[in-house]
Amino acid sequence: MTTTYVDLRSDTVTRPTPSMRRAMAEAEVGDDVFGEDPTVCLLEEETATLLGKEAALLVPSGCMGNEIAVSVHTRAGDSILLDRYCHIVQVEARAVTEMLGRRFLLRDGDRGRLRPEEVDAAAPHGEPGQAPLGLVEVENTHNWASGAIYPLERLEAVALAARARSLPVHLDGARLWNASAATGIAPASYAACADSVMVCGNSCGRSHPRAPAPRRAARLRSCEGETARRVVCGDGGPHDRPGRDRDEHRHRKCDHTPREASGVRPRGRLRGSPRRSLRRAGAVPCGDAPRRGRRRGRTGDRGGPGRGPIGAGPLTDPSEPQPGTLYLVGTPIGNVEDLSPRARRILGAVDLIAAEDTRHTQGLLTRFAIRRPLVSYHDHNKVRRTPEVIEKLKSGLSVAIVSDAGSPGISDPAFTLVRAAVAAGIPLVPIPGPSSALCALEVSGLPTDRFSFEGFLPRRSSRRRARIEELREDPRTLIFFESPHRLRECLRDLAESLGERPASISRELTKKFEETRRGTLPSLLEWVESEPPRGEFVVVVAGAPRADAGLSREGVSENEGEEEA
């Protein structure tokens, strides 16, 4: 049996269907520069009719369509009101700001969707030095909001607010067909809210911006080098597109997996949410296409997950948050440079961040220019906050949970949220980060083959001693967290119960005054009593001697090394 893999990274990597190839081979051709290519003229006419516009212009990419619309509506120095994570900002920013000389007036929309009051607030008031507002831009469906659809009423309200101030509206409708297929609302109804519309045609990636000034738009297209003769190879043309989109969405809503009859077997699991599966038109109706790297165009990194050969790895991009997923993001335990690039990407892209200490986390986010909604989640509000966060996850939002330092959920209130998410069937994704427990173990010089993390010992002395007695015969290396004001009492109880055990104390790990002291428990207690240290502490204690094996702790380590050799 031959296994077939379907590349769902983007509709730009799919191959033409047989009907597309026949259309290309049999098409009557002409020169579009002179308006004589019959297939181009027909496609533009049909698209304009579908959108209820007077004219349309074919360009080779959606980006060019958006740039032409911006150029038609605005002048150099004008500002554009738009969502912070719209396609024009995330992918086309350099073209709009550097080449066209326009400025962005960014807003944090509701999953990418502006509100009419934001248009009212952004309208120019004539202040000296203020860039004139020249355009309101909306995106439907919203690419980086996992396909969020503008409710028609909201879009109409935004358009009404803009027109009340004589501001044109441009609609980036790269996935407008998908919004129409999901809602049953005609594309022309959405397009009526805008003065110009860019729509992507078939999976070939063609775009059709309806320009308010067709002649000027055509001249701008020529300025960008687009004067080649083209032939339509769309499978059925724009009039057939809505029916095929409805078929795709019907398949997606059923089970998000390929039909057995399709002869296509997925490699791994294709995850998607029926409520948020409208983000990108897929070439095959068998689950959501994975999301592109949000800042790929800026970093130049075209490698990584989802970019390799077909069938060579998972089809989802782990650097992009998935809808309805809880991310456990490890944060620095002292040195902010330890925040991983992946953690920065996730924190900068999720819909919501829950933090144990919002002030501490806000400082970290500010350091890396991350601006996302932030809520508190700590011991004093976790009972009330847990169901609220779970409901947000069930609604399709992506959420990151972070601790003050280190891994959330490890001796941390985030465990309550993790347990609730598991019970609710919500996907969990760990984003690894620094661990003070492992760092202290690494530098302790004690055996690392087997260890037990005990977290914080009980506060009450009687309960603390009882817990230490339970660990007396444990042969594993023991790791404890302890606060500055209880460190001395903790070491005293450990020394009384465990005697001359080798141990280490690490404080301020990864920080400027990082320090590790090694010795026996009594000697470390003496140091703490004579020079009370400050900071956060990790205590590592050797396990019980393995008398039953007739070996000392050192002998165990040596024998284990010989076995490995």
Coordinates of C-alpha atoms in Angstrom, one line a residue:
M1 CA 0.0 0.0 0.0
T2 CA 1.3 3.4 -0.9
T3 CA 1.1 6.0 1.8
T4 CA 0.2 9.5 0.6
Y5 CA 1.0 12.6 2.6
V6 CA -0.8 15.9 2.1
D7 CA 1.2 19.1 2.7
L8 CA -1.1 21.5 4.6
R9 CA 1.5 24.1 5.5
S10 CA -0.1 26.6 3.1
D11 CA -2.4 26.8 0.1
T12 CA 0.7 28.1 -1.8
V13 CA 2.4 24.7 -1.8
T14 CA -0.5 22.7 -3.2
R15 CA -0.4 21.4 -6.8
P16 CA -2.9 22.3 -9.6
T17 CA -5.8 19.9 -10.0
P18 CA -6.3 18.1 -13.4
S19 CA -9.0 20.6 -14.2
M20 CA -6.7 23.5 -13.5
R21 CA -4.1 22.0 -15.8
R22 CA -6.7 21.5 -18.6
A23 CA -7.8 25.1 -18.2
M24 CA -4.2 26.3 -18.6
A25 CA -3.6 24.1 -21.6
E26 CA -6.9 25.1 -23.4
A27 CA -7.2 28.7 -22.3
E28 CA -7.6 31.5 -24.9
V29 CA -4.8 33.9 -24.1
G30 CA -4.2 37.6 -24.7
D31 CA -2.2 40.5 -23.2
D32 CA -3.6 41.8 -20.0
V33 CA -1.5 45.0 -20.3
F34 CA -3.8 46.0 -23.2
G35 CA -6.9 44.5 -21.4
E36 CA -7.0 41.7 -24.0
D37 CA -6.6 38.5 -22.0
P38 CA -10.1 37.1 -22.0
T39 CA -9.6 34.8 -19.0
V40 CA -8.3 37.7 -16.9
C41 CA -11.2 40.0 -18.0
L42 CA -13.7 37.3 -17.2
L43 CA -12.3 36.6 -13.8
E44 CA -12.2 40.3 -12.9
E45 CA -15.8 40.7 -14.1
E46 CA -17.1 37.7 -12.1
T47 CA -15.2 38.7 -9.0
A48 CA -16.6 42.2 -9.1
T49 CA -20.1 40.9 -9.5
L50 CA -19.7 38.5 -6.6
L51 CA -18.5 41.3 -4.4
G52 CA -21.0 43.9 -5.6
K53 CA -18.3 46.2 -6.8
E54 CA -17.9 48.2 -10.0
A55 CA -14.6 46.8 -11.0
A56 CA -11.8 44.3 -10.0
L57 CA -8.1 44.1 -10.7
L58 CA -6.1 40.8 -10.8
V59 CA -2.7 40.9 -9.1
P60 CA -0.4 37.9 -8.3
S61 CA -0.5 38.2 -4.5
G62 CA -2.7 39.3 -1.7
C63 CA 0.2 41.5 -0.3
M64 CA 0.4 43.4 -3.6
G65 CA -3.4 43.8 -3.5
N66 CA -3.3 45.3 0.0
E67 CA -0.4 47.6 -0.8
I68 CA -2.2 48.9 -3.9
A69 CA -5.3 49.6 -1.8
V70 CA -3.3 51.4 0.8
S71 CA -1.6 53.5 -2.0
V72 CA -5.0 54.4 -3.5
H73 CA -6.6 55.4 -0.3
T74 CA -3.8 57.3 1.5
R75 CA -0.8 59.6 1.0
A76 CA 2.7 59.4 2.4
G77 CA 2.7 60.2 6.0
D78 CA -0.9 59.1 6.6
S79 CA -1.6 56.6 9.4
I80 CA -3.7 53.5 9.1
L81 CA -6.0 52.3 12.0
L82 CA -5.7 48.5 12.2
D83 CA -5.3 45.5 14.6
R84 CA -1.9 44.9 16.0
Y85 CA -1.8 41.3 14.6
C86 CA -3.3 41.7 11.2
H87 CA -1.6 40.4 8.2
I88 CA -0.5 43.9 7.0
V89 CA 1.4 44.5 10.2
Q90 CA 2.8 41.0 10.7
V91 CA 3.9 40.3 7.1
E92 CA 3.6 43.4 5.1
A93 CA 4.9 46.0 7.5
R94 CA 8.1 46.9 5.8
A95 CA 6.4 47.4 2.4
V96 CA 3.7 49.7 3.9
T97 CA 6.0 51.7 6.2
E98 CA 9.3 51.8 4.4
M99 CA 8.3 51.7 0.7
L100 CA 5.0 53.5 0.9
G101 CA 5.8 55.8 3.9
R102 CA 2.6 55.1 5.8
R103 CA 2.3 54.8 9.6
F104 CA 0.4 52.3 11.7
L105 CA -2.0 53.2 14.5
L106 CA -2.2 49.9 16.3
R107 CA -5.0 48.6 18.4
D108 CA -5.5 45.4 20.4
G109 CA -8.7 44.1 18.9
D110 CA -11.1 41.5 20.1
R111 CA -9.4 38.5 18.4
G112 CA -8.3 40.9 15.7
R113 CA -11.6 42.7 15.3
L114 CA -11.9 46.5 15.8
R115 CA -14.7 48.2 17.6
P116 CA -16.5 51.3 16.3
E117 CA -15.6 53.2 19.4
E118 CA -11.9 52.7 18.5
V119 CA -12.5 54.4 15.2
D120 CA -14.2 57.3 17.0
A121 CA -11.3 57.6 19.5
A122 CA -8.7 57.5 16.7
A123 CA -10.3 60.1 14.5
P124 CA -8.0 63.1 14.0
H125 CA -8.6 66.1 16.2
G126 CA -6.1 68.5 14.6
E127 CA -3.4 68.2 17.3
P128 CA 0.0 69.6 16.0
G129 CA 2.3 66.9 14.8
Q130 CA -0.4 64.2 14.6
A131 CA -0.2 62.1 11.5
P132 CA -3.5 62.3 9.7
L133 CA -5.6 59.2 9.8
G134 CA -6.2 58.1 6.3
L135 CA -7.6 54.6 6.4
V136 CA -9.3 52.0 8.5
E137 CA -8.2 48.4 7.7
V138 CA -10.1 45.2 8.8
E139 CA -9.3 41.6 8.1
N140 CA -12.0 38.9 7.7
T141 CA -11.4 36.1 8.6
H142 CA -8.4 37.1 10.8
N143 CA -5.3 35.2 10.1
W144 CA -3.5 35.3 13.4
A145 CA -6.7 35.0 15.5
S146 CA -7.2 31.5 14.2
G147 CA -9.8 32.5 11.7
A148 CA -12.0 34.8 13.8
I149 CA -14.9 36.1 11.8
Y150 CA -16.1 39.6 11.9
P151 CA -19.8 39.6 12.8
L152 CA -21.6 41.5 10.0
E153 CA -23.2 43.8 12.5
R154 CA -19.7 44.7 14.0
L155 CA -18.3 45.2 10.5
E156 CA -21.2 47.5 9.5
A157 CA -20.8 49.5 12.8
V158 CA -17.0 50.0 12.1
A159 CA -17.7 51.1 8.5
L160 CA -20.4 53.5 9.7
A161 CA -18.1 55.1 12.2
A162 CA -15.4 55.4 9.6
R163 CA -17.7 56.9 7.0
A164 CA -19.0 59.4 9.5
R165 CA -15.5 60.8 9.6
S166 CA -14.9 60.5 5.8
L167 CA -12.4 57.6 6.3
P168 CA -12.2 54.9 3.7
V169 CA -12.3 51.2 4.8
H170 CA -10.2 48.5 3.2
L171 CA -11.1 44.9 3.8
D172 CA -8.3 42.2 3.7
G173 CA -10.6 39.4 2.7
A174 CA -8.0 36.7 1.9
R175 CA -10.3 34.2 3.6
L176 CA -13.6 36.1 2.9
W177 CA -14.9 33.0 1.0
N178 CA -14.4 30.9 4.2
A179 CA -16.3 33.5 6.3
S180 CA -19.1 33.3 3.8
A181 CA -19.1 29.5 3.8
A182 CA -19.2 29.3 7.6
T183 CA -21.9 31.9 8.2
G184 CA -24.0 31.7 5.0
I185 CA -23.6 35.5 4.5
A186 CA -23.0 36.5 0.9
P187 CA -19.5 37.9 0.2
A188 CA -21.1 41.0 -1.2
S189 CA -22.7 41.7 2.2
Y190 CA -19.3 41.8 3.8
A191 CA -17.8 43.7 0.9
A192 CA -20.5 46.4 1.1
C193 CA -18.9 47.6 4.4
A194 CA -15.6 48.4 2.6
D195 CA -14.4 50.9 -0.1
S196 CA -11.9 48.3 -1.3
V197 CA -11.7 44.6 -0.9
M198 CA -8.8 42.2 -1.4
V199 CA -9.8 38.6 -1.9
C200 CA -7.7 35.5 -2.6
G201 CA -9.0 33.4 -5.3
N202 CA -8.2 29.7 -5.6
S203 CA -5.4 27.8 -4.0
C204 CA -3.1 29.3 -6.7
G205 CA -2.9 32.4 -4.5
R206 CA -4.3 34.9 -7.0
S207 CA -5.8 38.0 -5.5
H208 CA -8.5 40.4 -6.7
P209 CA -8.5 43.8 -5.0
R210 CA -11.5 45.8 -5.9
A211 CA -9.9 49.2 -6.3
P212 CA -11.9 52.4 -5.8
A213 CA -9.9 54.0 -8.7
P214 CA -9.3 51.1 -11.2
R215 CA -7.1 53.1 -13.5
R216 CA -4.8 54.3 -10.7
A217 CA -4.7 50.8 -9.2
A218 CA -3.6 49.4 -12.6
R219 CA -0.9 52.0 -12.8
L220 CA 0.3 51.1 -9.3
R221 CA 0.3 47.5 -10.3
S222 CA 2.6 48.3 -13.2
C223 CA 4.9 50.3 -10.8
E224 CA 5.4 47.1 -8.9
G225 CA 6.4 45.2 -12.0
E226 CA 3.2 43.3 -12.7
T227 CA 2.6 43.5 -16.4
A228 CA 2.9 39.8 -17.4
R229 CA 0.3 37.9 -19.4
R230 CA -1.7 35.5 -17.1
V231 CA -4.1 32.7 -17.6
V232 CA -6.7 31.7 -15.1
C233 CA -6.2 28.1 -13.8
G234 CA -8.8 28.3 -11.1
D235 CA -10.7 25.1 -10.5
G236 CA -14.2 26.2 -11.5
G237 CA -13.7 29.9 -11.2
P238 CA -15.0 32.3 -8.4
H239 CA -18.6 31.3 -8.9
D240 CA -17.8 27.7 -8.0
R241 CA -15.7 28.7 -4.9
P242 CA -18.5 29.1 -2.3
G243 CA -19.8 25.6 -2.9
R244 CA -16.4 24.1 -2.5
D245 CA -15.8 26.1 0.7
R246 CA -19.0 24.9 2.2
D247 CA -17.9 21.3 1.4
E248 CA -14.6 21.9 3.2
H249 CA -16.2 23.4 6.3
R250 CA -18.8 20.6 6.4
H251 CA -16.0 18.0 6.4
R252 CA -14.0 20.0 9.1
K253 CA -17.0 20.3 11.4
C254 CA -17.7 16.5 11.2
D255 CA -14.5 15.0 12.6
H256 CA -11.4 17.0 11.6
T257 CA -9.9 13.8 10.1
P258 CA -9.8 12.6 6.5
R259 CA -12.5 10.4 5.2
E260 CA -11.3 6.8 4.6
A261 CA -12.7 7.0 1.1
S262 CA -10.4 9.9 0.3
G263 CA -7.4 7.6 0.3
V264 CA -5.5 10.1 2.5
R265 CA -4.1 9.1 5.9
P266 CA -2.8 11.8 8.3
R267 CA 0.7 11.6 9.7
G268 CA 0.0 12.1 13.4
R269 CA -3.0 14.0 14.7
L270 CA -4.4 17.1 12.9
R271 CA -5.7 19.3 15.7
G272 CA -8.3 21.9 15.2
S273 CA -11.4 23.5 16.8
P274 CA -14.7 23.4 14.9
R275 CA -15.3 26.9 16.2
R276 CA -12.0 28.3 15.0
S277 CA -11.2 26.3 11.9
L278 CA -11.8 29.1 9.4
R279 CA -8.3 30.5 9.4
R280 CA -6.9 29.4 6.1
A281 CA -8.4 27.7 3.1
G282 CA -7.0 24.2 3.0
A283 CA -6.2 22.3 -0.2
V284 CA -7.7 19.1 1.2
P285 CA -10.7 19.1 3.6
C286 CA -9.0 17.1 6.3
G287 CA -8.3 19.4 9.2
D288 CA -6.8 22.8 9.7
A289 CA -3.7 23.8 7.9
P290 CA -0.9 24.6 10.4
R291 CA -0.2 28.2 11.1
R292 CA 2.8 30.0 9.7
G293 CA 5.5 31.4 11.9
R294 CA 4.3 34.8 13.1
R295 CA 7.6 36.6 12.6
R296 CA 9.2 34.3 10.0
G297 CA 9.5 37.2 7.6
R298 CA 11.5 39.2 10.1
T299 CA 13.8 36.6 11.3
G300 CA 14.4 35.0 7.9
D301 CA 14.1 31.5 9.5
R302 CA 12.3 29.3 7.1
G303 CA 13.4 26.1 8.7
G304 CA 11.9 24.5 11.8
P305 CA 8.8 22.5 12.3
G306 CA 6.4 22.2 9.5
R307 CA 8.9 23.4 6.9
G308 CA 10.6 20.1 6.0
P309 CA 9.8 17.5 3.3
I310 CA 6.3 16.2 3.1
G311 CA 5.8 13.4 5.6
A312 CA 9.1 14.1 7.4
G313 CA 7.6 15.4 10.6
P314 CA 4.4 16.7 12.3
L315 CA 2.1 19.0 10.2
T316 CA 1.6 21.5 13.1
D317 CA 3.9 24.3 14.0
P318 CA 4.7 24.0 17.7
S319 CA 5.9 27.6 17.7
E320 CA 2.4 28.9 17.2
P321 CA -0.3 28.6 19.9
Q322 CA -3.2 26.3 19.1
P323 CA -6.8 27.3 19.9
G324 CA -8.1 26.0 23.3
T325 CA -4.6 25.0 24.5
L326 CA -3.0 25.6 27.9
Y327 CA 0.7 26.4 27.7
L328 CA 2.9 25.9 30.8
V329 CA 5.7 28.3 30.1
G330 CA 8.9 28.1 32.1
T331 CA 10.3 31.5 33.0
P332 CA 13.8 32.6 34.2
I333 CA 14.7 31.8 37.8
G334 CA 16.9 34.9 37.9
N335 CA 18.7 35.8 34.7
V336 CA 16.1 37.1 32.1
E337 CA 18.4 36.0 29.3
D338 CA 17.3 32.4 30.1
L339 CA 13.9 33.0 28.6
S340 CA 13.9 30.8 25.6
P341 CA 13.0 32.0 22.1
R342 CA 10.1 29.5 22.0
A343 CA 8.8 30.8 25.3
R344 CA 9.0 34.4 24.0
R345 CA 7.1 33.4 20.8
I346 CA 4.3 31.7 22.8
L347 CA 4.0 34.5 25.3
G348 CA 3.8 37.0 22.5
A349 CA 1.1 35.1 20.6
V350 CA -1.3 33.5 23.1
D351 CA -4.7 35.2 23.8
L352 CA -4.2 35.4 27.5
I353 CA -1.4 35.0 30.1
A354 CA -2.2 33.9 33.7
A355 CA 0.6 34.9 36.1
E356 CA 1.3 34.2 39.8
D357 CA 2.5 37.8 40.2
T358 CA 1.3 40.1 37.5
R359 CA 3.8 42.9 38.4
H360 CA 6.8 40.5 38.2
T361 CA 5.6 39.0 35.0
Q362 CA 4.7 42.4 33.4
G363 CA 8.3 43.4 34.0
L364 CA 9.5 40.4 32.2
L365 CA 7.1 40.9 29.3
T366 CA 8.1 44.6 29.0
R367 CA 11.7 43.5 28.8
F368 CA 10.9 41.6 25.6
A369 CA 8.4 44.0 24.2
I370 CA 5.5 41.6 24.7
R371 CA 2.0 43.0 25.2
R372 CA -0.7 40.5 25.9
P373 CA -3.7 40.4 28.2
L374 CA -2.6 39.5 31.7
V375 CA -4.6 38.1 34.7
S376 CA -3.5 37.0 38.1
Y377 CA -3.5 33.4 39.2
H378 CA -2.2 32.7 42.7
D379 CA -3.0 30.8 45.9
H380 CA -5.5 33.4 47.1
N381 CA -7.7 33.5 44.0
K382 CA -7.1 30.2 42.3
V383 CA -10.4 28.7 43.4
R384 CA -12.3 31.5 41.8
R385 CA -10.0 32.0 38.8
T386 CA -9.7 28.4 37.7
P387 CA -13.3 28.0 36.3
E388 CA -12.9 31.4 34.5
V389 CA -9.7 30.3 32.8
I390 CA -11.2 26.9 31.9
E391 CA -14.1 28.6 30.2
K392 CA -11.8 30.8 28.2
L393 CA -10.0 27.7 27.0
K394 CA -13.2 26.0 26.1
S395 CA -14.2 29.0 24.1
G396 CA -11.1 28.5 21.9
L397 CA -8.7 30.9 23.5
S398 CA -5.1 29.9 23.9
V399 CA -3.7 30.6 27.5
A400 CA -0.2 30.6 28.9
I401 CA 0.3 30.0 32.6
V402 CA 3.6 31.3 34.2
S403 CA 5.1 31.2 37.7
D404 CA 7.1 33.8 39.4
A405 CA 10.2 31.9 38.4
G406 CA 10.8 28.4 36.9
S407 CA 8.2 25.9 35.8
P408 CA 4.6 26.5 36.6
G409 CA 2.8 23.7 38.4
I410 CA 5.9 22.5 40.3
S411 CA 5.3 23.5 43.9
D412 CA 3.2 26.2 42.4
P413 CA -0.5 27.2 42.4
A414 CA -0.7 26.5 38.7
F415 CA -1.1 22.8 39.6
T416 CA -4.7 23.5 40.4
L417 CA -5.3 24.9 36.9
V418 CA -3.4 22.0 35.3
R419 CA -5.5 19.4 37.1
A420 CA -8.7 21.2 36.1
A421 CA -7.6 21.3 32.5
V422 CA -6.8 17.6 32.5
A423 CA -10.3 16.9 33.9
A424 CA -11.8 19.1 31.2
G425 CA -9.9 17.4 28.4
I426 CA -8.0 20.5 27.4
P427 CA -4.7 20.0 25.6
L428 CA -1.6 20.9 27.7
V429 CA 1.8 21.9 26.2
P430 CA 4.9 22.4 28.3
I431 CA 7.4 25.0 27.2
P432 CA 10.5 24.0 29.1
G433 CA 12.5 26.6 31.0
P434 CA 15.1 26.9 33.8
S435 CA 14.6 24.7 36.9
S436 CA 16.2 25.8 40.2
A437 CA 15.9 22.2 41.5
L438 CA 17.8 20.7 38.7
C439 CA 20.4 23.5 38.6
A440 CA 21.1 22.9 42.3
L441 CA 21.3 19.2 41.8
E442 CA 23.7 19.6 38.9
V443 CA 26.2 21.6 41.0
S444 CA 25.7 19.7 44.3
G445 CA 28.2 17.0 43.6
L446 CA 25.7 14.4 44.9
P447 CA 24.3 11.4 42.9
T448 CA 21.9 12.4 40.2
D449 CA 20.9 9.0 38.9
R450 CA 17.9 8.9 41.3
F451 CA 16.5 11.8 43.2
S452 CA 13.2 12.9 44.8
F453 CA 11.9 16.5 44.7
E454 CA 10.1 17.2 47.9
G455 CA 9.3 20.9 47.4
F456 CA 8.7 22.9 50.6
L457 CA 8.7 21.0 53.8
P458 CA 5.7 21.7 56.2
R459 CA 5.8 25.0 58.1
R460 CA 5.0 23.5 61.5
S461 CA 8.0 22.0 63.2
S462 CA 6.2 18.8 64.3
R463 CA 4.9 18.1 60.8
R464 CA 8.2 19.0 59.3
R465 CA 10.1 16.5 61.5
A466 CA 7.6 13.8 60.8
R467 CA 8.0 14.3 57.1
I468 CA 11.8 14.1 57.4
E469 CA 11.5 10.9 59.3
E470 CA 9.5 9.4 56.4
L471 CA 12.4 10.2 54.2
R472 CA 15.2 8.8 56.5
E473 CA 15.5 5.5 54.6
D474 CA 15.0 6.9 51.1
P475 CA 18.2 6.1 49.1
R476 CA 17.5 8.8 46.6
T477 CA 19.1 12.3 46.6
L478 CA 16.5 14.7 48.2
I479 CA 15.8 18.2 47.0
F480 CA 14.0 20.8 49.0
F481 CA 12.9 24.4 48.5
E482 CA 13.1 26.7 51.5
S483 CA 12.5 30.3 52.3
P484 CA 15.1 32.6 54.1
H485 CA 13.3 32.9 57.4
R486 CA 12.8 29.1 57.7
L487 CA 16.1 27.9 56.4
R488 CA 17.8 27.6 59.8
E489 CA 14.9 25.6 61.4
C490 CA 14.8 23.3 58.3
L491 CA 18.5 22.6 58.5
R492 CA 18.4 21.9 62.2
D493 CA 15.6 19.4 61.8
L494 CA 17.4 17.7 58.9
A495 CA 20.7 17.5 60.9
E496 CA 18.9 16.0 63.9
S497 CA 17.2 13.4 61.9
L498 CA 19.7 12.6 59.1
G499 CA 23.0 13.2 60.9
E500 CA 26.2 13.7 59.0
R501 CA 24.7 13.4 55.5
P502 CA 26.5 15.2 52.7
A503 CA 24.4 18.2 51.4
S504 CA 24.6 21.4 49.5
I505 CA 22.8 24.8 49.7
S506 CA 22.4 26.8 46.5
R507 CA 21.0 30.4 46.6
E508 CA 20.3 33.1 44.0
L509 CA 20.9 30.7 41.2
T510 CA 21.6 32.4 37.8
K511 CA 21.7 35.8 39.6
K512 CA 24.6 38.1 40.4
F513 CA 25.3 36.7 43.9
E514 CA 24.8 33.0 43.0
E515 CA 26.4 30.8 45.5
T516 CA 26.6 27.0 46.4
R517 CA 27.9 25.7 49.7
R518 CA 28.7 22.1 50.2
G519 CA 29.4 20.0 53.4
T520 CA 27.6 18.0 55.9
L521 CA 24.2 19.0 57.3
P522 CA 25.7 20.1 60.7
S523 CA 28.4 22.2 59.0
L524 CA 25.9 23.9 56.7
L525 CA 23.7 24.7 59.7
E526 CA 26.7 26.2 61.5
W527 CA 27.4 28.5 58.4
V528 CA 23.7 29.6 58.3
E529 CA 23.7 30.4 62.0
S530 CA 26.9 32.4 61.8
E531 CA 26.3 34.2 58.5
P532 CA 22.5 34.2 57.8
P533 CA 22.3 34.3 54.0
R534 CA 19.7 36.1 51.9
G535 CA 17.9 34.9 48.8
E536 CA 16.0 31.9 47.6
F537 CA 17.4 28.5 48.6
V538 CA 17.5 25.0 47.3
V539 CA 18.8 22.3 49.7
V540 CA 20.1 19.1 48.3
V541 CA 20.7 16.1 50.7
A542 CA 22.3 12.8 49.9
G543 CA 20.1 9.8 50.2
A544 CA 20.3 7.0 52.8
P545 CA 23.4 4.7 52.4
R546 CA 22.4 1.5 50.5
A547 CA 23.5 -0.8 53.2
D548 CA 21.6 -3.7 51.7
A549 CA 23.9 -3.6 48.7
G550 CA 27.0 -3.5 50.8
L551 CA 28.1 -0.3 49.1
S552 CA 28.9 3.2 50.2
R553 CA 27.3 6.2 48.3
E554 CA 30.7 6.7 46.5
G555 CA 30.8 3.0 45.7
V556 CA 27.4 3.1 44.1
S557 CA 28.4 6.0 41.9
E558 CA 31.6 4.3 40.8
N559 CA 29.9 1.0 40.0
E560 CA 27.2 2.7 38.1
G561 CA 29.8 4.5 36.1
E562 CA 31.5 1.1 35.3
E563 CA 28.2 -0.4 34.2
E564 CA 27.6 2.5 31.9
A565 CA 31.1 2.1 30.4

